Short mmCIF file of C-alpha atoms and ligand atoms in Angstrom, two decimals:
data_model
loop_
_atom_site.label_atom_id
_atom_site.label_comp_id
_atom_site.label_asym_id
_atom_site.label_seq_id
_atom_site.Cartn_x
_atom_site.Cartn_y
_atom_site.Cartn_z
CA MET A 1 0.00 0.00 0.00
CA ILE A 2 1.39 3.35 -0.99
CA ARG A 3 1.36 5.60 2.06
CA ILE A 4 1.65 9.32 2.33
CA ASN A 5 4.19 11.40 4.19
CA GLU A 6 1.88 12.16 7.11
CA ASN A 7 3.89 15.22 8.04
CA PHE A 8 2.09 16.96 5.20
CA SER A 9 -1.15 16.55 7.18
CA LYS A 10 0.31 18.79 9.87
CA LEU A 11 0.51 21.78 7.51
CA VAL A 12 -2.08 24.22 8.83
CA ALA A 13 -2.98 26.06 5.62
CA SER A 14 -2.18 26.11 1.95
CA TYR A 15 0.91 28.07 0.96
CA LEU A 16 0.27 31.69 1.97
CA PHE A 17 0.62 33.28 -1.46
CA VAL A 18 -1.50 30.57 -3.10
CA ASP A 19 -4.21 31.24 -0.53
CA ILE A 20 -4.08 34.98 -1.23
CA ALA A 21 -4.13 34.45 -5.01
CA ARG A 22 -7.21 32.24 -4.63
CA ARG A 23 -9.04 34.89 -2.59
CA VAL A 24 -8.10 37.62 -5.07
CA THR A 25 -9.26 35.53 -8.04
CA ALA A 26 -12.59 34.81 -6.33
CA PHE A 27 -13.03 38.53 -5.63
CA GLN A 28 -12.20 39.47 -9.22
CA GLN A 29 -14.68 36.93 -10.57
CA ALA A 30 -17.40 38.37 -8.32
CA HIS A 31 -16.43 42.00 -9.12
CA PRO A 32 -15.12 42.14 -12.69
CA GLU A 33 -15.74 45.91 -12.72
CA MET A 34 -13.11 46.50 -10.01
CA SER A 35 -9.45 46.83 -11.00
CA VAL A 36 -7.25 45.16 -8.43
CA ILE A 37 -3.79 46.50 -7.53
CA ARG A 38 -1.43 43.87 -6.18
CA LEU A 39 0.88 44.91 -3.36
CA GLY A 40 0.76 41.44 -1.85
CA ILE A 41 3.37 38.97 -3.10
CA GLY A 42 6.75 40.55 -3.75
CA ASP A 43 6.75 40.02 -7.49
CA VAL A 44 8.63 42.48 -9.66
CA THR A 45 6.90 44.39 -12.45
CA GLU A 46 9.71 46.21 -14.26
CA PRO A 47 11.41 44.54 -17.25
CA LEU A 48 14.84 42.94 -17.08
CA PRO A 49 17.75 45.42 -17.29
CA PRO A 50 18.89 46.01 -20.91
CA ALA A 51 22.37 44.59 -20.14
CA CYS A 52 20.75 41.30 -19.04
CA ILE A 53 18.47 41.22 -22.07
CA GLU A 54 21.40 41.71 -24.43
CA ALA A 55 23.43 38.94 -22.79
CA PHE A 56 20.34 36.70 -22.72
CA HIS A 57 19.77 37.21 -26.49
CA ASN A 58 23.42 36.60 -27.31
CA ALA A 59 23.43 33.38 -25.30
CA VAL A 60 20.27 32.17 -27.04
CA ASP A 61 22.03 32.83 -30.36
CA GLU A 62 24.98 30.75 -29.15
CA MET A 63 22.56 27.90 -28.48
CA ALA A 64 21.44 28.12 -32.13
CA GLN A 65 24.93 27.35 -33.53
CA ARG A 66 26.62 23.95 -33.50
CA ASP A 67 29.99 25.49 -32.48
CA THR A 68 28.65 27.37 -29.49
CA PHE A 69 25.73 25.17 -28.48
CA ARG A 70 25.86 23.84 -24.90
CA GLY A 71 24.17 20.83 -23.33
CA TYR A 72 24.28 20.09 -19.60
CA GLY A 73 26.25 22.70 -17.73
CA PRO A 74 27.98 22.24 -14.39
CA GLU A 75 25.28 21.61 -11.75
CA GLN A 76 26.93 24.17 -9.49
CA GLY A 77 26.84 26.88 -12.15
CA TYR A 78 29.20 28.18 -14.81
CA ALA A 79 32.54 29.56 -13.63
CA PHE A 80 31.91 32.90 -15.34
CA LEU A 81 28.94 33.57 -13.04
CA ARG A 82 30.42 32.13 -9.85
CA GLU A 83 33.59 34.17 -10.37
CA ALA A 84 31.65 37.38 -11.02
CA ILE A 85 29.60 36.88 -7.84
CA ALA A 86 32.68 36.12 -5.72
CA LYS A 87 34.44 39.22 -7.00
CA HIS A 88 31.63 41.78 -6.96
CA ASP A 89 29.37 40.65 -4.13
CA TYR A 90 31.99 39.36 -1.71
CA ALA A 91 35.64 40.31 -2.37
CA ALA A 92 34.60 43.91 -3.07
CA ARG A 93 33.10 44.06 0.42
CA GLY A 94 36.04 42.40 2.10
CA CYS A 95 34.39 38.98 2.41
CA LYS A 96 36.30 35.83 1.61
CA VAL A 97 34.07 33.65 -0.58
CA GLU A 98 35.64 31.45 -3.24
CA PRO A 99 33.83 30.86 -6.55
CA ASP A 100 33.58 27.14 -5.80
CA GLU A 101 31.75 27.92 -2.55
CA ILE A 102 28.93 29.44 -4.62
CA PHE A 103 26.15 27.14 -5.87
CA ILE A 104 23.99 28.66 -8.61
CA SER A 105 20.35 27.65 -8.37
CA ASP A 106 16.90 28.54 -9.64
CA GLY A 107 15.82 30.42 -6.53
CA SER A 108 16.26 31.17 -2.85
CA LYS A 109 12.84 29.69 -2.16
CA CYS A 110 14.14 26.33 -3.41
CA ASP A 111 17.52 26.69 -1.71
CA SER A 112 16.15 27.73 1.67
CA GLY A 113 13.51 25.02 1.41
CA ASN A 114 15.85 22.26 0.25
CA VAL A 115 18.84 22.85 2.48
CA GLN A 116 17.22 21.41 5.62
CA GLU A 117 17.35 17.91 4.14
CA ILE A 118 21.09 17.60 4.75
CA PHE A 119 20.56 17.97 8.50
CA ALA A 120 19.20 15.42 10.97
CA THR A 121 15.44 15.33 11.40
CA ASP A 122 15.82 15.71 15.16
CA VAL A 123 17.88 18.90 15.20
CA SER A 124 16.16 21.72 17.03
CA ILE A 125 15.17 24.58 14.81
CA ALA A 126 14.79 28.28 15.55
CA ILE A 127 12.59 30.23 13.19
CA PRO A 128 11.65 33.90 13.41
CA ASP A 129 8.04 34.95 13.89
CA PRO A 130 6.88 36.61 11.66
CA VAL A 131 8.68 34.72 8.90
CA TYR A 132 8.78 33.79 5.22
CA PRO A 133 6.56 30.67 5.45
CA VAL A 134 8.89 28.43 3.40
CA TYR A 135 11.30 27.96 6.32
CA VAL A 136 8.55 26.62 8.58
CA ASP A 137 6.60 24.60 6.03
CA THR A 138 9.62 22.72 4.69
CA ASN A 139 10.56 21.68 8.22
CA VAL A 140 7.01 20.54 8.85
CA MET A 141 7.13 18.43 5.66
CA ALA A 142 10.43 16.92 6.80
CA GLY A 143 8.94 15.85 10.13
CA ARG A 144 11.06 18.15 12.24
CA THR A 145 8.03 19.66 14.02
CA GLY A 146 5.05 18.42 15.98
CA VAL A 147 1.49 19.40 15.23
CA ALA A 148 0.30 22.98 15.31
CA THR A 149 -1.84 24.47 18.02
CA GLU A 150 -3.06 28.02 17.73
CA GLY A 151 -0.85 28.55 14.71
CA ARG A 152 2.39 27.33 16.26
CA TYR A 153 4.07 23.99 15.70
CA ALA A 154 5.50 21.96 18.53
CA ASN A 155 9.30 21.49 18.49
CA VAL A 156 9.99 24.88 16.95
CA THR A 157 11.69 27.66 18.85
CA TYR A 158 9.98 30.80 17.62
CA LEU A 159 12.21 33.87 17.58
CA GLU A 160 9.75 36.65 18.21
CA SER A 161 10.45 39.76 16.18
CA THR A 162 8.33 42.59 17.47
CA ALA A 163 8.30 46.36 17.82
CA ALA A 164 9.78 45.86 21.30
CA ASN A 165 13.01 44.36 19.92
CA GLY A 166 13.11 46.40 16.71
CA TYR A 167 12.12 43.24 14.78
CA VAL A 168 15.54 41.69 15.44
CA PRO A 169 14.99 38.64 17.65
CA ALA A 170 16.87 37.94 20.84
CA LEU A 171 18.91 34.76 21.28
CA PRO A 172 16.78 31.77 22.31
CA ALA A 173 16.52 30.76 25.94
CA GLN A 174 17.19 27.08 25.13
CA PRO A 175 19.94 25.77 22.83
CA VAL A 176 19.03 25.39 19.14
CA ASP A 177 20.90 23.76 16.28
CA LEU A 178 19.57 25.27 13.05
CA ILE A 179 18.76 28.99 12.97
CA TYR A 180 16.94 30.85 10.20
CA LEU A 181 17.63 34.57 9.85
CA CYS A 182 16.61 36.94 7.06
CA PHE A 183 17.89 40.53 6.70
CA PRO A 184 16.70 42.84 5.23
CA ASN A 185 13.73 41.02 6.61
CA ASN A 186 10.81 39.52 4.81
CA PRO A 187 8.14 40.40 5.92
CA THR A 188 9.02 43.29 8.26
CA GLY A 189 11.58 45.13 6.11
CA ALA A 190 13.71 45.52 9.25
CA THR A 191 17.50 45.34 9.05
CA ALA A 192 20.15 44.02 11.43
CA THR A 193 23.38 45.79 12.33
CA LYS A 194 26.78 44.12 12.32
CA GLU A 195 26.69 43.97 16.12
CA GLN A 196 23.33 42.21 16.07
CA LEU A 197 24.51 39.66 13.51
CA ARG A 198 27.71 39.17 15.47
CA THR A 199 25.63 38.08 18.49
CA TRP A 200 24.11 35.32 16.36
CA VAL A 201 27.40 34.25 14.82
CA ASP A 202 29.00 34.06 18.27
CA TYR A 203 26.01 32.07 19.53
CA ALA A 204 26.28 29.61 16.66
CA ARG A 205 30.02 29.16 17.21
CA GLU A 206 29.54 28.57 20.90
CA HIS A 207 26.69 26.06 20.45
CA ARG A 208 27.99 24.36 17.26
CA ALA A 209 24.79 25.57 15.59
CA LEU A 210 24.33 26.59 11.97
CA ILE A 211 22.76 29.79 10.63
CA LEU A 212 20.80 29.86 7.38
CA PHE A 213 21.05 33.51 6.38
CA ASP A 214 18.61 34.69 3.72
CA ALA A 215 19.98 37.87 2.14
CA ALA A 216 17.67 37.92 -0.89
CA TYR A 217 16.88 41.62 -0.30
CA GLU A 218 20.46 42.79 0.26
CA ALA A 219 20.45 45.00 -2.88
CA PHE A 220 17.90 47.30 -1.23
CA ILE A 221 20.25 48.31 1.58
CA ARG A 222 21.17 51.98 1.32
CA ASP A 223 22.59 52.57 4.79
CA PRO A 224 26.36 52.08 4.31
CA GLU A 225 26.77 50.90 7.92
CA LEU A 226 24.50 47.89 7.47
CA PRO A 227 26.03 44.50 6.60
CA ARG A 228 25.01 43.07 3.23
CA SER A 229 26.37 39.63 3.87
CA ILE A 230 26.72 37.52 6.99
CA TYR A 231 30.32 36.94 5.93
CA GLU A 232 31.06 40.53 6.91
CA ILE A 233 30.96 39.13 10.44
CA GLU A 234 34.12 37.45 11.69
CA GLY A 235 33.70 33.72 12.16
CA ALA A 236 30.57 33.46 9.99
CA ARG A 237 32.36 31.20 7.49
CA GLU A 238 32.42 28.50 10.17
CA VAL A 239 28.71 28.67 10.98
CA ALA A 240 26.62 30.16 8.16
CA ILE A 241 25.14 29.42 4.77
CA GLU A 242 23.93 32.47 2.83
CA PHE A 243 21.19 32.67 0.20
CA ARG A 244 21.08 35.39 -2.44
CA SER A 245 18.95 35.94 -5.49
CA PHE A 246 18.72 37.87 -8.74
CA SER A 247 14.90 37.85 -8.39
CA LYS A 248 14.38 41.13 -6.60
CA THR A 249 17.76 42.67 -7.50
CA ALA A 250 17.49 42.36 -11.25
CA GLY A 251 13.88 41.39 -11.91
CA PHE A 252 14.50 37.64 -12.28
CA THR A 253 11.36 36.32 -10.52
CA GLY A 254 10.19 34.83 -13.81
CA THR A 255 13.69 34.18 -15.20
CA ARG A 256 14.98 32.25 -12.14
CA CYS A 257 18.54 32.55 -10.89
CA ALA A 258 19.93 32.65 -7.37
CA TRP A 259 22.78 31.20 -5.35
CA ALA A 260 23.76 29.73 -2.03
CA VAL A 261 27.17 30.18 -0.42
CA VAL A 262 28.39 27.14 1.48
CA PRO A 263 31.88 27.87 2.83
CA LYS A 264 34.35 25.00 2.87
CA SER A 265 35.11 25.79 6.52
CA LEU A 266 31.51 25.11 7.56
CA LYS A 267 31.14 21.90 9.58
CA ALA A 268 28.20 19.90 10.86
CA PHE A 269 28.40 16.87 13.13
CA ASP A 270 27.29 13.24 13.21
CA SER A 271 25.72 11.60 16.24
CA GLN A 272 29.19 10.70 17.57
CA GLY A 273 30.34 14.32 17.30
CA GLY A 274 32.42 13.62 14.17
CA GLU A 275 32.89 16.65 11.91
CA HIS A 276 31.59 16.72 8.35
CA PRO A 277 32.12 19.45 5.75
CA VAL A 278 28.71 20.83 4.80
CA HIS A 279 30.08 21.95 1.43
CA ALA A 280 30.64 18.34 0.35
CA MET A 281 27.16 17.34 1.50
CA TRP A 282 25.46 20.23 -0.28
CA ASN A 283 27.51 19.54 -3.41
CA ARG A 284 26.38 15.91 -3.30
CA ARG A 285 22.76 16.90 -2.84
CA HIS A 286 22.84 19.64 -5.45
CA SER A 287 24.54 17.55 -8.13
CA THR A 288 22.19 14.62 -7.51
CA LYS A 289 18.94 16.55 -7.57
CA PHE A 290 19.64 19.58 -9.76
CA ASN A 291 20.84 19.93 -13.34
CA GLY A 292 21.82 23.57 -13.25
CA VAL A 293 20.30 26.84 -14.37
CA SER A 294 20.09 27.28 -18.13
CA TYR A 295 23.09 28.79 -19.89
CA PRO A 296 21.26 31.87 -21.28
CA VAL A 297 19.86 32.66 -17.84
CA GLN A 298 23.30 32.45 -16.26
CA ARG A 299 24.70 34.73 -18.98
CA ALA A 300 21.86 37.19 -18.31
CA ALA A 301 22.64 37.06 -14.59
CA ALA A 302 26.37 37.61 -15.17
CA ALA A 303 25.53 40.79 -17.11
CA VAL A 304 24.36 42.29 -13.79
CA TYR A 305 28.07 42.65 -12.98
CA THR A 306 29.02 44.67 -16.06
CA ALA A 307 29.32 48.44 -15.59
CA ALA A 308 26.05 48.98 -17.44
CA GLY A 309 24.34 46.17 -15.52
CA GLN A 310 25.40 47.59 -12.16
CA LYS A 311 23.97 50.97 -13.06
CA GLN A 312 20.74 49.45 -14.31
CA VAL A 313 20.11 47.24 -11.29
CA ARG A 314 20.81 50.18 -9.02
CA GLY A 315 18.18 52.09 -11.01
CA LEU A 316 15.70 49.23 -10.55
CA THR A 317 16.16 48.94 -6.80
CA ASP A 318 16.07 52.75 -6.46
CA PHE A 319 12.79 52.71 -8.35
CA TYR A 320 11.19 50.19 -5.99
CA LEU A 321 12.62 51.99 -2.96
CA GLU A 322 10.93 55.18 -4.12
CA ASN A 323 7.65 53.22 -4.30
CA ALA A 324 8.38 52.00 -0.77
CA ARG A 325 8.92 55.59 0.40
CA LEU A 326 5.58 56.64 -1.11
CA ILE A 327 3.77 53.71 0.50
CA ARG A 328 5.29 54.23 3.92
CA GLY A 329 4.60 57.98 3.75
CA ALA A 330 0.97 57.42 2.78
CA MET A 331 0.38 54.89 5.55
CA GLU A 332 2.07 57.08 8.14
CA ASN A 333 -0.13 59.96 6.99
CA LEU A 334 -3.06 57.77 7.92
CA GLY A 335 -1.64 57.56 11.43
CA LEU A 336 -0.37 53.99 11.11
CA THR A 337 2.99 52.95 12.51
CA CYS A 338 5.32 51.43 9.91
CA VAL A 339 8.70 49.79 9.71
CA GLY A 340 10.74 48.89 6.62
CA GLY A 341 10.72 50.41 3.18
CA ASP A 342 13.98 52.32 3.66
CA ASN A 343 16.47 49.49 3.18
CA ALA A 344 13.93 46.92 2.02
CA PRO A 345 11.06 46.67 -0.46
CA TYR A 346 8.50 45.71 2.22
CA ILE A 347 6.57 47.95 4.58
CA TRP A 348 5.23 46.36 7.75
CA ILE A 349 2.23 48.24 9.00
CA HIS A 350 0.65 48.05 12.41
CA THR A 351 -3.12 48.22 12.05
CA GLY A 352 -4.05 46.78 15.44
CA ARG A 353 -6.84 44.83 13.73
CA ASP A 354 -7.34 41.24 12.67
CA SER A 355 -5.00 40.99 9.73
CA TRP A 356 -7.20 38.79 7.48
CA GLU A 357 -10.14 41.12 8.16
CA TYR A 358 -7.93 44.04 7.19
CA PHE A 359 -6.86 42.16 4.06
CA ASP A 360 -10.56 41.77 3.16
CA LEU A 361 -11.24 45.43 3.91
CA LEU A 362 -8.46 46.66 1.61
CA LEU A 363 -9.45 44.22 -1.12
CA THR A 364 -13.19 44.81 -1.07
CA LYS A 365 -13.22 48.57 -0.42
CA ALA A 366 -10.09 49.68 -2.27
CA GLY A 367 -9.23 46.78 -4.58
CA VAL A 368 -5.74 46.73 -3.07
CA VAL A 369 -4.06 43.42 -2.23
CA CYS A 370 -1.82 43.33 0.84
CA THR A 371 -0.40 40.35 2.72
CA PRO A 372 -2.04 39.77 6.11
CA GLY A 373 0.59 39.68 8.83
CA ALA A 374 -0.91 36.60 10.46
CA GLY A 375 0.07 34.62 7.35
CA PHE A 376 3.69 35.07 8.46
CA GLY A 377 3.12 33.87 12.02
CA ARG A 378 1.45 34.69 15.29
CA CYS A 379 3.51 37.86 15.84
CA GLY A 380 2.18 39.14 12.50
CA GLU A 381 -1.37 39.39 13.86
CA GLY A 382 -2.43 43.04 13.88
CA TYR A 383 -0.12 43.84 10.95
CA ILE A 384 -0.21 43.86 7.17
CA ARG A 385 2.68 43.87 4.70
CA LEU A 386 2.66 46.06 1.61
CA SER A 387 5.13 45.32 -1.15
CA ALA A 388 6.81 48.07 -3.17
CA PHE A 389 6.96 45.89 -6.27
CA ASN A 390 4.63 47.53 -8.75
CA SER A 391 4.62 50.32 -11.31
CA ARG A 392 4.72 53.90 -10.02
CA SER A 393 1.26 54.67 -11.36
CA LYS A 394 -0.27 51.61 -9.66
CA VAL A 395 1.42 52.43 -6.36
CA GLU A 396 0.19 56.01 -6.54
CA GLU A 397 -3.32 54.90 -7.38
CA ALA A 398 -3.29 52.31 -4.57
CA MET A 399 -2.22 54.97 -2.08
CA ASP A 400 -4.96 57.33 -3.29
CA ARG A 401 -7.53 54.58 -2.85
CA LEU A 402 -6.25 53.69 0.63
CA GLN A 403 -6.24 57.33 1.70
CA SER A 404 -9.90 57.67 0.77
CA VAL A 405 -11.02 54.34 2.24
CA LEU A 406 -9.06 54.47 5.50
CA ARG A 407 -9.45 58.16 6.40
C1 MLT B 501 7.17 37.38 -0.87
O1 MLT B 501 6.25 38.05 -1.31
O2 MLT B 501 7.34 37.17 0.33
C2 MLT B 501 8.14 36.81 -1.85
O3 MLT B 501 7.82 37.18 -3.14
C3 MLT B 501 8.16 35.38 -1.76
C4 MLT B 501 9.26 34.77 -2.55
O4 MLT B 501 10.23 35.43 -2.93
O5 MLT B 501 9.16 33.58 -2.78
#
């Protein structure tokens, strides 16, 4: 008899953004006269930078010629891209990351969801609340949690990120093995200083724990004092994996290209305390289950690092940050307290009301889609998230609608 993985039965709801999409579709079907503006899921709207498009086209042309055609590429990614990332994103900021410590992938969602499978199912996990739901759900699927009561799974240490701690969680009271951190944060848009990250790196070193650091929104940091990579913190190479993505930086949500850094100095342990290099394990997993990102996509991604590409991606992130400034300003004008939007594309808004009810209110009265904070965890109740990813005209119209509905 074929049996199911019963851990899936513990999942409390469908994937957050699928749930929201379903509600929005139902609303649109019932109200075809209403134009809906989506500030829910963080999906980019602006086209790929011209430098990426040119490289993309050229690489497609190479695929059309026998002499330049390519079949399977290296599972870990082409050297030209790994070298460009190591040079521009790490060496230029004083971080030591070798090209062969970079694993090119099709997304940080996949990487942050897949990585847990190289660790024991009984390691204790620490996950922020509120949080990008992928970290929690993939651990539920793997059987690392108990069942959920009142929205919280047993066997998870929730790292509460609230206004009281500036949305940067404190160290857990009990020891944990696998720690998820994300800065600039999704969903709160909060950032962590070097000192705050150092506390976590020191904790991980002391407890032989491992940090999974999601830096997918790093390109939105404008404050020069803020760290863009966990490897800016001394000792992080021994305790942290970092995820980065071209999705939000260069508009690749539909094109798909990202990477994970797994330093060769990173160790995990077997039940006898024996040390194992995580790099070798991730390499084994990645090369067994993944066949690499397509050559034209990797060429398009590498074009981000040309002089023109750098200017263009800066223009893109500046554009979304200006949207974020407009959104935050409009919501603050309505008397709501906000965080984020200055070094991140998300604005986390305290409404003090049931967040799904507020979602319904904005959708039905203004035709504006937000993400209800409760979808990110218990600490998200009373909040909504607005995303800055949309055209300027749509953002302006959404803010006009919200100002008239919420006044
Ligand atoms: C979000 O809206 O939180 C993101 O778009 C999710 C993602 O990047 O997968």
